[in-house]
Amino acid sequence: MAFQTFGTRGAEGETPISIEYVDKPGLGRIALLNALLFIVTLTIYRFWAKTNVRRHIWNCVHINGEPLEYTGRGIELFLGALIVFGLFFLPVFLVIMVMQLALGPEHPLLILLNFALILFFLLFWGMAVYRARRYQLSRTLWRGIRGALVGSSMTYSLLYFGATLLRSMTLGWSTPAMNLNLQERMTGDMRIGSMPFRFRGRAGPLYGPYAICWVTSLLAFVILTLLIGFGIFGLFGDTLKPLIESLGKPDQSGPPPDADLIGGLVVIAVLAGFLLFALISSVTWAFYTARELSIFASYTTLDKARFRLDATGTSLIWLVLGNLFLIIFTLGVATPFAQQRLIRYLCDRLSAQGTVNVGAIMQSREAVGRTGEGLADAFDVSWI
Amino acid sequence: MRADARFFDGEIARDHRVIVELTPQGLAIEGLGVVPRVWSLSGLNLIARAGPGHPLRLGHESEVGTRLVITQEAFTRELIALAPHLAGGFNARRASRVAAIIAISALVTAGVLYLILSYAPQTLAFMLPDSWRNSLGDQVEATLSSDGKLCATSAANMTLRSLGNRLREGNADMPPFEIKVYDIKILNAFALPGGRIIVTQELIDTVKTPEEVAGVLAHEIGHVYHRHGEAQIIRAMGIELLLRMASGGGDTISGLASLLAILRYSRDAEREADSFAQSAMVNAAIDPLALKSFFEAMKKLLGDRASTGGLFGTMSDMMSTHPVTDERIAAIKPLPEGTVARPVLSDADWANLKKICN
């Protein structure tokens, strides 16, 4: 059997790495039970639901024939969420409610407070992502060895915040470099037991795909804008001219009778254009994301093995679209299957060249936290 | 019985070939480079159940991270026969325990929430500063009267003011209130936070005597006296907070909860307002039976529609916000013997009130 082939050679050390998704029955039952209890418990079951799904999916991921094991517990996630709620959300809500009571809902102070909250969310978003990853790794066993994330979530959070600000200041052009920085920190902090992952590479190769996608999106935007603009003028130019001229002079006889109709058509045209643009740009950026994933994987090494991810834009689009339909048409009941598709996608396309000295992987000495993912649950950042 | 197995010691990722044996003490594990040990059967944890192509994976409660992988099916069967909990699958005892925990905690939570939501808001309502009550009243009034014309207020209208003052007689700790008549196309009267009492033109059109108007006002003043409006808003906010707590609270902050939820008072609140109206009318020497006759007229007029209101029915009529029950009607008693009713409004004032929106 597959899991036995390794045992004989493993003792000697240098072993090639194989990653495989081995399906097993039972996810459908988990999905149904989760959906039912989710409703019955007013969503509170979600922590246990998440745990059940992870336990199943982790167990289907076989590395060198040996499955991963998820050891997290629902109560840990629940307590984590409770702590975050009590320490942060409860005080904030109470303050906002009292302020609403005292000042009315449209007071400038409340707007200021909401703005501060958005800033706060941005500041801690990275922390939520990092801590969720740390929790998941510490609850993942392979051959009895825990994963770990050894860095500081604060540092990561600040870097994340900086990257977000920089992105808007550079019209997006800092994204490849900053994504590389974030990935370098995250991957560099990751461990299997005592063995570190390493991440080394330049952002240069990312900029070609990025430039193509950026320019394509811009062109799509400009062309769509022009098309809609000319379309409106071509169809209604004669009616619009007096309408526009009359705008500055309020004392005239009023807009022509079909102004409402034209106004409605313009709104529909602009809306359709916006949707079309959203579609084109999502498709375009899927190709960049695929390139980024592949390049990041190729920058990642474990011992003497280098990873390789064969992600392509088209397959990524099908993955995301399929998952979207899966979730929407089952009202979320099939979410575990969407998550399974994602993990299966990664497993099918991820491979490693070179070898790992499995005998050198010792148990992690990192402390294991007792609660998990509180911030991540509140911010809803984790995708599985 | 003995079998080959693989063992992970939780210290190093490489595996060890071991021989496992079922002994009277439990599961004995021996192999090169492994400290010999005996795992008690009851302490065995099922990590992954056995199945076609899937070996049995076990851990033990005495050790963290150690894993035993048994492939031999005959041995697996024998082991499961001795320790049935390793079979995995549906475990009725565990499931019923979980169900019981969920049910009990849901009941306890519901009980605690009920107590908090029914008593705390009423107490807090009396602690709100007047400026907060007024700003709340402004908001609710603005939403409620969005499409209606303001006809008169007790601040400016002599008739309304004298009605209000008459009902205030003999009640020293009554908070200030203001009566406003709006031209809204519904038949109703509301008591809002901050002592605002809204009466609709349609209600004034419907009532037959000044005493009936006084009765309706007395009832709404009762809501003001007990701060029911403020309590209801605090309650709505509390519910919002609890919902947020259950769902994780990641959403943006929304405004006040549904207006209807705020204006629809509980049965207890209605009873309190009725009993206030009863004593206020007696103090003011107005026959409380006028309120009774108004309720009866309402019941006749709107009674059939009441059932369509439902939990989230419209507030388009009196019955959906102030359900009139026989119990409420029966609770209203006439003036005590010896008290002589004094007229509420002169004929001229009554005529003016009737056309207050014209």
XYZ file of C-alpha atoms in Angstrom:
742
model
C 0.000 0.000 0.000
C 1.024 3.533 -0.685
C 1.767 4.499 2.875
C 4.144 1.600 3.332
C 6.531 2.357 0.517
C 7.976 5.209 2.497
C 8.729 3.425 5.705
C 11.570 1.369 4.322
C 13.490 4.215 2.778
C 12.512 6.954 5.208
C 14.819 5.865 7.922
C 17.806 6.599 5.753
C 16.831 10.218 5.200
C 16.776 11.809 1.777
C 13.215 11.291 0.507
C 11.355 12.807 -2.428
C 8.046 14.458 -1.575
C 4.682 13.533 -3.052
C 1.442 15.364 -2.352
C -1.862 13.730 -3.101
C -5.535 14.306 -2.337
C -7.114 10.973 -1.464
C -10.869 11.322 -1.241
C -12.864 9.468 1.352
C -16.609 9.366 1.990
C -18.312 11.302 4.754
C -18.131 14.943 3.717
C -21.767 15.025 2.602
C -22.947 13.923 6.018
C -20.732 16.529 7.667
C -22.093 19.241 5.370
C -25.740 18.395 6.103
C -25.256 18.063 9.841
C -23.274 21.303 9.947
C -25.965 23.195 8.053
C -28.682 21.872 10.336
C -26.891 22.631 13.588
C -25.719 25.996 12.245
C -29.346 27.076 12.030
C -30.530 25.377 15.202
C -27.806 27.031 17.306
C -28.187 30.465 15.692
C -24.811 30.159 13.906
C -22.860 29.368 17.069
C -22.163 25.850 15.844
C -19.981 27.307 13.085
C -16.830 26.737 15.134
C -17.501 23.037 15.449
C -18.712 22.885 11.856
C -15.438 24.367 10.656
C -13.520 21.895 12.802
C -15.401 18.907 11.397
C -14.738 19.989 7.831
C -11.067 20.627 8.479
C -10.629 17.281 10.167
C -12.065 15.565 7.115
C -10.206 17.551 4.468
C -6.866 17.497 6.312
C -7.196 13.741 6.490
C -7.572 13.518 2.718
C -4.267 15.309 2.105
C -1.606 12.622 1.923
C 2.042 13.602 1.942
C 4.197 10.662 0.993
C 1.223 8.427 1.671
C 0.805 9.672 5.213
C -2.334 11.800 5.826
C -2.350 15.109 7.638
C -4.232 15.203 10.891
C -6.196 18.166 12.212
C -6.200 18.251 16.002
C -8.041 21.532 16.543
C -11.252 21.591 18.545
C -14.425 23.586 18.140
C -14.291 24.868 21.690
C -10.893 26.481 21.009
C -12.318 28.476 18.129
C -15.405 29.324 20.168
C -13.373 30.620 23.113
C -11.092 32.542 20.763
C -14.081 34.279 19.212
C -15.612 34.948 22.627
C -12.416 36.575 23.876
C -12.134 38.824 20.839
C -15.788 39.748 21.112
C -15.525 40.567 24.800
C -12.264 42.495 24.523
C -12.979 44.421 21.382
C -16.399 44.221 19.798
C -18.511 44.447 22.923
C -16.898 47.690 24.184
C -16.992 49.206 20.694
C -20.667 48.336 20.203
C -21.586 49.645 23.620
C -19.778 52.915 22.982
C -21.453 53.282 19.595
C -24.882 52.482 20.997
C -24.517 54.962 23.825
C -23.288 57.573 21.379
C -26.239 56.880 19.104
C -28.559 57.279 22.040
C -26.906 60.467 23.194
C -26.087 62.199 19.928
C -28.375 60.787 17.270
C -27.214 58.601 14.371
C -25.751 61.287 12.124
C -23.489 63.122 14.513
C -19.996 63.936 13.118
C -18.378 62.213 16.100
C -19.992 58.932 15.077
C -18.716 59.278 11.538
C -15.262 59.912 12.966
C -15.576 56.840 15.150
C -16.634 54.709 12.194
C -13.632 55.967 10.277
C -11.367 55.077 13.195
C -12.919 51.615 13.243
C -12.141 51.058 9.570
C -8.536 52.089 10.231
C -8.453 49.721 13.169
C -9.774 46.868 11.038
C -7.088 47.544 8.447
C -4.406 47.593 11.123
C -5.425 44.273 12.583
C -6.397 42.463 9.409
C -2.905 41.112 8.899
C -2.810 39.980 12.500
C -6.032 38.058 12.000
C -4.621 36.349 8.896
C -1.335 35.503 10.613
C -2.869 34.202 13.806
C -5.364 32.055 11.948
C -2.470 30.510 10.029
C -0.548 29.963 13.242
C -3.496 28.233 14.848
C -4.068 25.975 11.858
C -0.407 24.999 11.621
C -0.167 24.259 15.330
C -3.176 21.967 14.952
C -1.801 20.135 11.940
C 0.096 16.891 12.485
C 2.073 14.975 9.921
C 3.684 11.762 11.141
C 2.944 12.993 14.652
C 4.882 16.239 14.100
C 3.179 19.627 14.556
C 3.452 22.554 12.206
C 4.296 25.982 13.587
C 4.454 29.653 12.690
C 7.252 31.202 14.707
C 7.169 34.944 13.943
C 5.344 37.919 15.419
C 1.823 38.596 14.271
C 2.297 42.290 15.119
C 5.180 42.653 12.664
C 3.191 40.910 9.972
C 0.181 43.077 10.698
C 2.184 46.285 10.344
C 3.708 45.055 7.112
C 0.222 44.196 5.869
C -1.072 47.626 6.824
C 1.858 49.293 5.091
C 1.283 47.192 1.980
C -2.379 48.210 1.881
C -1.550 51.913 2.159
C 1.244 51.668 -0.378
C -1.006 49.881 -2.852
C -3.485 52.726 -2.986
C -0.691 55.305 -3.173
C 1.038 53.618 -6.115
C -2.168 52.762 -8.022
C -1.448 49.120 -7.376
C 2.105 49.014 -8.699
C 3.577 48.131 -5.317
C 1.399 45.003 -5.129
C 3.828 42.398 -6.558
C 6.718 43.603 -4.419
C 4.644 43.855 -1.264
C 2.902 40.519 -1.832
C 6.350 39.006 -2.170
C 7.384 40.620 1.124
C 4.312 39.320 2.914
C 4.718 35.847 1.478
C 8.417 35.824 2.379
C 7.598 36.621 5.977
C 4.733 34.155 6.242
C 6.479 31.267 4.520
C 9.799 31.997 6.204
C 8.082 31.730 9.597
C 6.516 28.363 8.767
C 7.892 25.143 10.202
C 7.185 21.443 10.082
C 8.300 20.530 13.544
C 11.841 21.864 13.691
C 12.317 22.149 9.939
C 11.853 25.593 8.418
C 10.397 26.475 5.056
C 12.522 28.951 3.165
C 11.369 31.541 0.700
C 13.803 33.357 -1.558
C 13.207 35.165 -4.819
C 12.816 38.507 -6.560
C 9.639 40.373 -7.443
C 10.966 41.050 -10.969
C 9.298 38.097 -12.737
C 5.933 39.177 -11.282
C 6.001 42.568 -12.954
C 5.559 41.336 -16.531
C 2.207 39.621 -15.829
C 1.225 42.447 -13.505
C 1.823 45.108 -16.155
C -0.174 43.138 -18.745
C -3.133 42.741 -16.384
C -2.960 46.334 -15.200
C -2.914 47.748 -18.729
C -5.658 45.348 -19.868
C -7.900 46.462 -17.016
C -7.235 50.114 -17.764
C -7.920 49.616 -21.469
C -11.115 47.735 -20.701
C -12.207 50.589 -18.487
C -11.433 53.293 -21.042
C -12.998 51.405 -23.950
C -16.151 50.578 -22.010
C -16.493 54.182 -20.875
C -16.098 55.454 -24.432
C -18.503 52.861 -25.818
C -21.191 53.733 -23.326
C -20.602 57.448 -23.752
C -20.803 57.317 -27.551
C -23.679 54.868 -27.422
C -25.754 57.210 -25.320
C -24.908 60.192 -27.497
C -25.450 58.301 -30.740
C -28.905 57.167 -29.687
C -30.188 60.202 -27.881
C -27.806 62.955 -29.010
C -30.583 65.081 -30.448
C -32.683 64.902 -27.324
C -29.771 65.256 -24.952
C -28.321 68.428 -26.422
C -31.162 70.737 -25.411
C -31.404 68.829 -22.138
C -27.774 69.522 -21.278
C -28.031 73.106 -22.441
C -31.049 73.652 -20.257
C -29.212 72.388 -17.195
C -27.598 75.757 -16.454
C -30.810 77.698 -16.932
C -33.458 76.626 -14.467
C -36.156 79.011 -15.664
C -36.857 77.232 -18.937
C -39.883 75.185 -19.761
C -38.422 72.105 -18.098
C -36.837 68.934 -19.509
C -38.417 67.218 -22.500
C -41.057 64.618 -21.618
C -38.898 61.551 -22.351
C -36.090 62.710 -20.041
C -37.051 60.134 -17.438
C -36.839 57.307 -19.942
C -33.438 58.426 -21.179
C -32.241 58.863 -17.602
C -33.288 55.297 -16.841
C -31.538 53.921 -19.915
C -28.354 55.808 -19.038
C -28.367 54.351 -15.541
C -28.875 50.833 -16.932
C -26.109 51.312 -19.494
C -23.658 52.560 -16.850
C -24.582 49.698 -14.522
C -24.157 47.129 -17.296
C -20.811 48.681 -18.166
C -19.713 48.485 -14.572
C -20.674 44.808 -14.312
C -18.944 44.027 -17.583
C -15.823 45.764 -16.315
C -15.935 43.838 -13.042
C -16.176 40.606 -15.013
C -13.336 41.466 -17.404
C -11.027 42.617 -14.649
C -11.706 39.544 -12.451
C -10.887 37.271 -15.373
C -7.780 39.297 -16.174
C -6.506 39.287 -12.612
C -7.092 35.547 -12.285
C -4.175 35.147 -14.701
C -1.958 37.316 -12.556
C -2.975 35.454 -9.401
C -2.141 32.141 -11.084
C 1.299 33.444 -12.062
C 1.897 34.798 -8.577
C 0.918 31.517 -6.925
C 3.193 29.563 -9.245
C 6.137 31.890 -8.814
C 5.741 32.001 -5.034
C 5.650 28.206 -4.931
C 8.843 28.025 -6.986
C 10.539 30.381 -4.502
C 9.665 28.041 -1.624
C 11.932 25.270 -0.411
C 11.886 22.743 2.404
C 15.237 21.173 3.160
C 16.488 20.219 -0.338
C 13.079 20.142 -2.013
C 11.767 22.987 -4.170
C 8.029 23.366 -4.714
C 6.201 23.791 -7.958
C 2.561 24.793 -8.454
C 1.023 24.429 -11.896
C -1.681 27.046 -11.463
C -3.187 28.556 -14.592
C -5.581 31.438 -15.017
C -8.240 29.354 -16.742
C -8.241 26.589 -14.153
C -8.369 29.181 -11.368
C -11.393 30.855 -12.958
C -13.191 27.500 -13.221
C -12.325 26.727 -9.620
C -13.682 30.021 -8.338
C -16.761 30.039 -10.569
C -17.575 26.441 -9.704
C -17.238 27.143 -6.008
C -19.380 30.245 -6.314
C -22.193 28.301 -7.960
C -21.776 25.436 -5.527
C -22.225 27.749 -2.565
C -24.963 29.953 -4.017
C -27.213 27.204 -5.374
C -27.099 25.159 -2.191
C -27.518 28.227 0.034
C -24.138 27.504 1.585
C -24.832 23.890 2.517
C -22.197 22.674 0.047
C -19.524 25.059 1.334
C -17.396 22.127 2.604
C -17.313 20.761 -0.940
C -16.162 24.114 -2.262
C -13.374 24.074 0.301
C -12.545 20.526 -0.685
C -12.310 21.572 -4.335
C -9.864 24.297 -3.386
C -7.613 21.984 -1.399
C -7.838 19.319 -4.072
C -6.870 21.896 -6.690
C -3.762 22.800 -4.709
C -2.836 19.180 -3.972
C -3.295 18.110 -7.593
C -1.111 20.880 -8.896
C 1.497 21.113 -6.163
C 4.636 19.031 -6.439
C 8.163 19.155 -5.110
C 11.502 18.440 -6.728
C 14.409 17.307 -4.591
C 14.450 15.549 -1.287
C 13.720 16.112 2.364
C 15.571 14.466 5.206
C 12.524 13.260 7.079
C 14.665 11.798 9.838
C 15.854 15.310 10.657
C 12.355 16.645 11.341
C 12.008 16.869 15.099
C 8.899 17.794 17.077
C 8.158 21.524 17.269
C 9.147 23.204 20.519
C 6.823 26.149 19.917
C 4.234 26.751 22.588
C 0.752 25.762 21.498
C -1.882 28.413 22.154
C -5.083 27.310 23.823
C -7.576 29.311 21.791
C -7.633 30.174 18.161
C -8.678 32.441 15.355
C -10.799 34.858 17.350
C -9.901 37.821 15.173
C -10.086 35.737 12.032
C -13.621 34.657 12.831
C -14.693 38.199 13.548
C -13.108 39.527 10.361
C -14.106 36.439 8.410
C -10.695 36.097 6.788
C -10.048 32.379 6.711
C -11.297 30.610 3.641
C -11.534 27.183 5.199
C -2.487 -11.951 18.823
C 0.373 -10.028 17.252
C 0.766 -7.851 14.203
C 3.237 -5.583 12.468
C 2.512 -1.894 12.759
C 4.152 1.462 12.323
C 4.759 3.836 15.169
C 5.418 7.578 15.293
C 6.903 8.608 18.608
C 5.866 12.259 18.415
C 9.505 13.338 18.638
C 10.765 12.694 15.159
C 9.007 12.454 11.802
C 10.490 9.103 10.785
C 8.465 6.044 11.573
C 9.387 2.907 13.521
C 8.443 -0.637 12.659
C 6.918 -2.166 15.738
C 5.143 -5.293 16.774
C 1.864 -4.834 18.603
C 0.351 -7.469 20.792
C -2.937 -7.708 22.637
C -2.145 -8.539 26.260
C -4.378 -8.607 29.348
C -2.926 -5.206 30.324
C -3.707 -3.677 26.949
C -1.930 -3.059 23.694
C 1.791 -3.781 23.989
C 4.118 -1.977 21.562
C 7.703 -3.065 20.933
C 10.224 -2.254 18.286
C 13.745 -1.112 17.477
C 14.367 2.391 18.780
C 11.045 2.486 20.602
C 10.664 2.450 24.366
C 8.449 -0.592 25.017
C 5.054 0.391 26.350
C 1.600 -0.932 27.018
C -1.378 1.224 26.072
C -4.566 0.614 28.036
C -7.466 -0.168 25.707
C -9.803 2.340 27.319
C -7.292 5.151 26.816
C -6.930 4.544 23.094
C -8.051 7.430 20.883
C -9.369 6.834 17.417
C -7.521 9.177 15.055
C -8.799 7.739 11.781
C -11.130 4.789 11.462
C -10.179 1.723 9.509
C -11.645 1.218 6.068
C -10.788 -0.073 2.645
C -7.408 1.445 1.828
C -7.311 3.250 5.171
C -5.374 1.699 8.042
C -6.498 2.165 11.618
C -4.788 5.159 13.227
C -4.610 5.356 16.976
C -3.320 7.666 19.638
C -3.330 7.310 23.389
C -4.489 9.727 26.041
C -1.256 9.276 27.996
C 0.969 10.602 25.204
C 0.676 13.637 22.951
C 1.566 13.238 19.288
C 2.397 9.544 19.292
C 0.566 7.616 16.604
C 0.146 3.944 15.872
C -0.835 2.787 12.374
C -2.202 -0.740 12.115
C -2.763 -2.242 8.672
C -3.496 -5.881 9.413
C -7.236 -6.334 9.131
C -7.594 -9.396 11.325
C -5.780 -7.684 14.163
C -7.824 -4.521 13.645
C -11.046 -6.506 13.910
C -9.913 -8.195 17.080
C -8.866 -4.894 18.632
C -12.182 -3.249 17.771
C -14.031 -6.205 19.280
C -12.232 -5.534 22.563
C -12.482 -1.745 22.367
C -15.689 -0.936 20.472
C -15.152 2.810 20.634
C -12.415 2.369 17.999
C -14.994 1.402 15.389
C -15.824 5.048 14.850
C -18.907 6.063 12.968
C -22.103 7.166 14.579
C -21.955 7.031 18.337
C -25.460 7.343 19.759
C -24.258 7.997 23.284
C -21.905 10.751 22.280
C -24.465 12.290 19.916
C -27.179 12.339 22.547
C -24.760 13.862 25.040
C -23.898 16.622 22.563
C -27.578 17.167 21.801
C -28.328 17.394 25.515
C -25.526 19.923 26.049
C -26.796 22.023 23.141
C -30.388 21.856 24.357
C -29.556 22.707 27.962
C -27.270 25.585 27.087
C -29.839 26.912 24.626
C -32.523 26.795 27.325
C -30.316 28.464 29.932
C -29.233 31.125 27.450
C -32.810 31.769 26.388
C -33.880 32.064 30.016
C -31.092 34.478 30.919
C -31.708 36.531 27.779
C -35.411 36.700 28.511
C -34.750 38.003 32.001
C -32.212 40.537 30.750
C -34.384 41.760 27.913
C -37.577 42.024 29.915
C -36.245 43.739 33.036
C -33.004 45.551 32.294
C -34.320 47.897 29.562
C -37.170 49.124 31.789
C -34.700 50.004 34.550
C -32.205 51.603 32.172
C -34.988 53.646 30.548
C -35.395 55.663 33.747
C -31.671 56.428 33.832
C -31.520 58.060 30.405
C -30.823 61.816 30.567
C -33.570 63.991 29.106
C -31.365 65.199 26.255
C -30.881 61.569 25.099
C -34.591 60.893 25.382
C -35.317 63.949 23.295
C -32.841 63.066 20.585
C -34.305 59.566 20.419
C -37.783 61.041 20.195
C -36.661 63.315 17.366
C -35.368 60.359 15.361
C -38.407 58.166 15.821
C -40.795 61.049 15.169
C -38.987 61.983 11.977
C -39.247 58.402 10.680
C -42.853 58.005 11.721
C -44.168 61.270 10.349
C -42.123 61.357 7.171
C -45.135 61.757 4.883
C -47.517 63.492 7.253
C -48.321 67.123 7.941
C -47.986 68.420 11.497
C -51.375 69.962 12.346
C -50.951 71.140 15.921
C -48.921 70.652 19.086
C -49.852 71.047 22.703
C -47.163 73.725 22.917
C -49.120 75.971 20.574
C -52.682 74.683 20.705
C -54.758 75.665 23.741
C -57.178 72.740 23.452
C -54.474 70.101 23.353
C -52.611 71.804 26.190
C -55.621 71.916 28.459
C -56.360 68.255 27.710
C -52.790 67.339 28.661
C -52.840 69.430 31.828
C -56.137 67.956 32.902
C -54.745 64.439 32.697
C -51.590 65.413 34.525
C -53.573 66.491 37.600
C -52.480 64.896 40.822
C -49.380 63.252 39.339
C -46.294 65.030 40.623
C -43.602 62.781 39.125
C -44.978 62.892 35.595
C -42.230 63.747 33.063
C -42.979 66.566 30.610
C -44.799 65.473 27.473
C -46.013 67.039 24.274
C -49.078 66.084 22.263
C -48.820 66.382 18.484
C -51.504 65.828 15.886
C -50.302 64.623 12.488
C -52.250 64.211 9.294
C -51.134 60.616 8.634
C -53.398 58.194 6.839
C -53.568 55.671 9.637
C -55.827 55.335 12.640
C -53.526 55.288 15.615
C -51.825 57.035 18.504
C -48.228 56.546 19.577
C -46.124 57.299 22.616
C -42.535 57.970 21.544
C -39.405 58.371 23.643
C -38.867 61.805 25.108
C -42.523 62.244 26.035
C -43.878 62.730 22.538
C -47.432 61.648 21.960
C -48.508 61.411 18.351
C -52.197 61.331 17.494
C -53.374 60.969 13.924
C -56.084 63.015 12.282
C -57.884 59.808 11.421
C -58.139 58.895 15.083
C -59.633 62.267 15.912
C -62.115 61.801 13.078
C -63.130 58.444 14.498
C -63.648 59.266 18.194
C -67.157 60.253 19.190
C -66.690 62.276 22.387
C -64.021 64.450 24.007
C -63.898 61.870 26.794
C -62.742 59.248 24.317
C -59.893 61.498 23.157
C -58.976 62.022 26.783
C -59.011 58.266 27.298
C -56.650 57.635 24.377
C -54.347 60.410 25.548
C -54.381 59.096 29.112
C -53.320 55.700 27.815
C -50.435 57.142 25.794
C -49.393 59.353 28.705
C -49.234 56.125 30.668
C -46.633 54.834 28.200
C -44.674 58.061 28.672
C -44.937 57.793 32.445
C -43.529 54.263 32.399
C -40.864 55.169 29.780
C -42.026 52.300 27.589
C -40.686 53.930 24.424
C -37.182 54.350 25.812
C -37.226 50.825 27.204
C -38.264 49.453 23.843
C -35.374 51.149 22.052
C -32.883 49.898 24.612
C -34.380 46.446 24.190
C -34.055 46.633 20.400
C -30.421 47.679 20.745
C -29.807 44.850 23.170
C -31.263 42.357 20.709
C -29.100 43.775 17.965
C -26.054 43.413 20.211
C -26.898 39.811 21.013
C -27.449 38.922 17.366
C -24.107 40.452 16.570
C -22.507 38.460 19.351
C -23.915 35.235 17.960
C -22.888 35.978 14.413
C -19.392 37.227 15.201
C -20.039 40.937 14.847
C -18.049 41.659 11.731
C -20.698 43.801 10.107
C -20.781 47.548 9.934
C -22.806 49.454 12.441
C -26.427 49.911 11.505
C -28.909 52.433 12.794
C -31.931 51.924 14.958
C -33.754 48.660 14.743
C -37.079 48.381 13.018
C -39.536 51.098 13.888
C -42.385 48.679 14.356
C -40.456 46.665 16.901
C -40.027 49.887 18.844
C -43.647 50.987 18.664
C -45.239 47.663 19.420
C -45.344 47.381 23.173
C -45.659 44.213 25.135
C -48.921 43.121 26.655
C -47.612 44.029 30.107
C -46.774 47.514 28.892
C -50.289 47.934 27.514
C -51.754 46.783 30.801
C -49.587 49.287 32.698
C -50.647 52.096 30.396
C -54.315 51.108 30.778
C -54.081 51.100 34.513
C -52.350 54.481 34.425
C -55.132 55.782 32.197
C -57.738 54.472 34.621
C -56.304 56.325 37.606
C -55.387 59.461 35.638
C -58.958 59.733 34.363
C -60.378 59.214 37.831
C -58.059 61.926 39.185
C -59.181 64.253 36.425
C -62.841 63.355 36.993
C -63.300 61.960 33.498
C -65.326 58.815 33.132
C -62.931 55.936 32.226
C -65.804 54.168 30.526
C -65.130 56.484 27.579
C -61.882 54.595 27.003
C -63.821 51.386 27.270
C -66.319 52.482 24.642
C -63.483 53.596 22.392
C -61.771 50.198 22.734
C -65.027 48.460 21.948
C -65.539 50.614 18.867
C -61.981 49.867 17.767
C -62.522 46.193 18.248
C -65.666 46.291 16.155
C -64.047 48.441 13.469
C -60.694 46.722 13.198
C -61.141 43.440 14.972
C -61.337 41.418 11.796
C -58.121 42.885 10.489
C -56.192 42.258 13.653
C -55.453 38.675 12.799
C -53.733 39.651 9.569
C -51.188 41.747 11.456
C -49.022 38.820 12.385
C -45.717 39.125 14.177
C -44.332 41.668 11.751
C -47.644 43.117 10.628
C -47.971 46.665 9.462
C -48.527 49.425 11.940
C -51.297 50.703 9.772
C -53.900 50.454 12.455
C -54.479 50.488 16.124
C -54.976 46.750 16.450
C -51.495 45.858 15.263
C -49.721 48.097 17.766
C -52.294 48.140 20.544
C -54.129 44.827 20.364
C -57.391 45.347 22.247
C -58.403 42.257 24.129
C -61.542 41.517 26.105
C -59.348 41.282 29.166
C -58.204 44.870 28.706
C -61.741 46.073 28.104
C -63.018 44.300 31.186
C -60.298 45.835 33.361
C -61.623 49.367 32.892
C -63.884 50.443 35.743
C -66.242 53.458 35.973
C -65.695 56.514 38.188
C -65.993 55.650 41.884
C -69.300 56.545 43.474
C -69.490 60.113 44.674
C -67.115 61.462 42.028
C -68.933 63.673 39.594
C -67.591 63.790 36.070
C -66.544 67.197 34.865
C -66.837 67.994 31.156
C -63.565 67.658 29.214
C -64.004 70.189 26.447
C -66.544 72.889 25.679
C -68.610 72.367 22.542
C -66.592 75.043 20.750
C -63.256 73.453 21.714
C -64.521 70.042 20.647
C -65.551 71.423 17.249
C -62.121 73.046 16.883
C -60.362 69.813 17.775
C -62.395 67.909 15.192
C -61.140 70.159 12.389
C -57.640 70.636 13.750
C -56.034 69.606 10.452
C -58.211 71.690 8.149
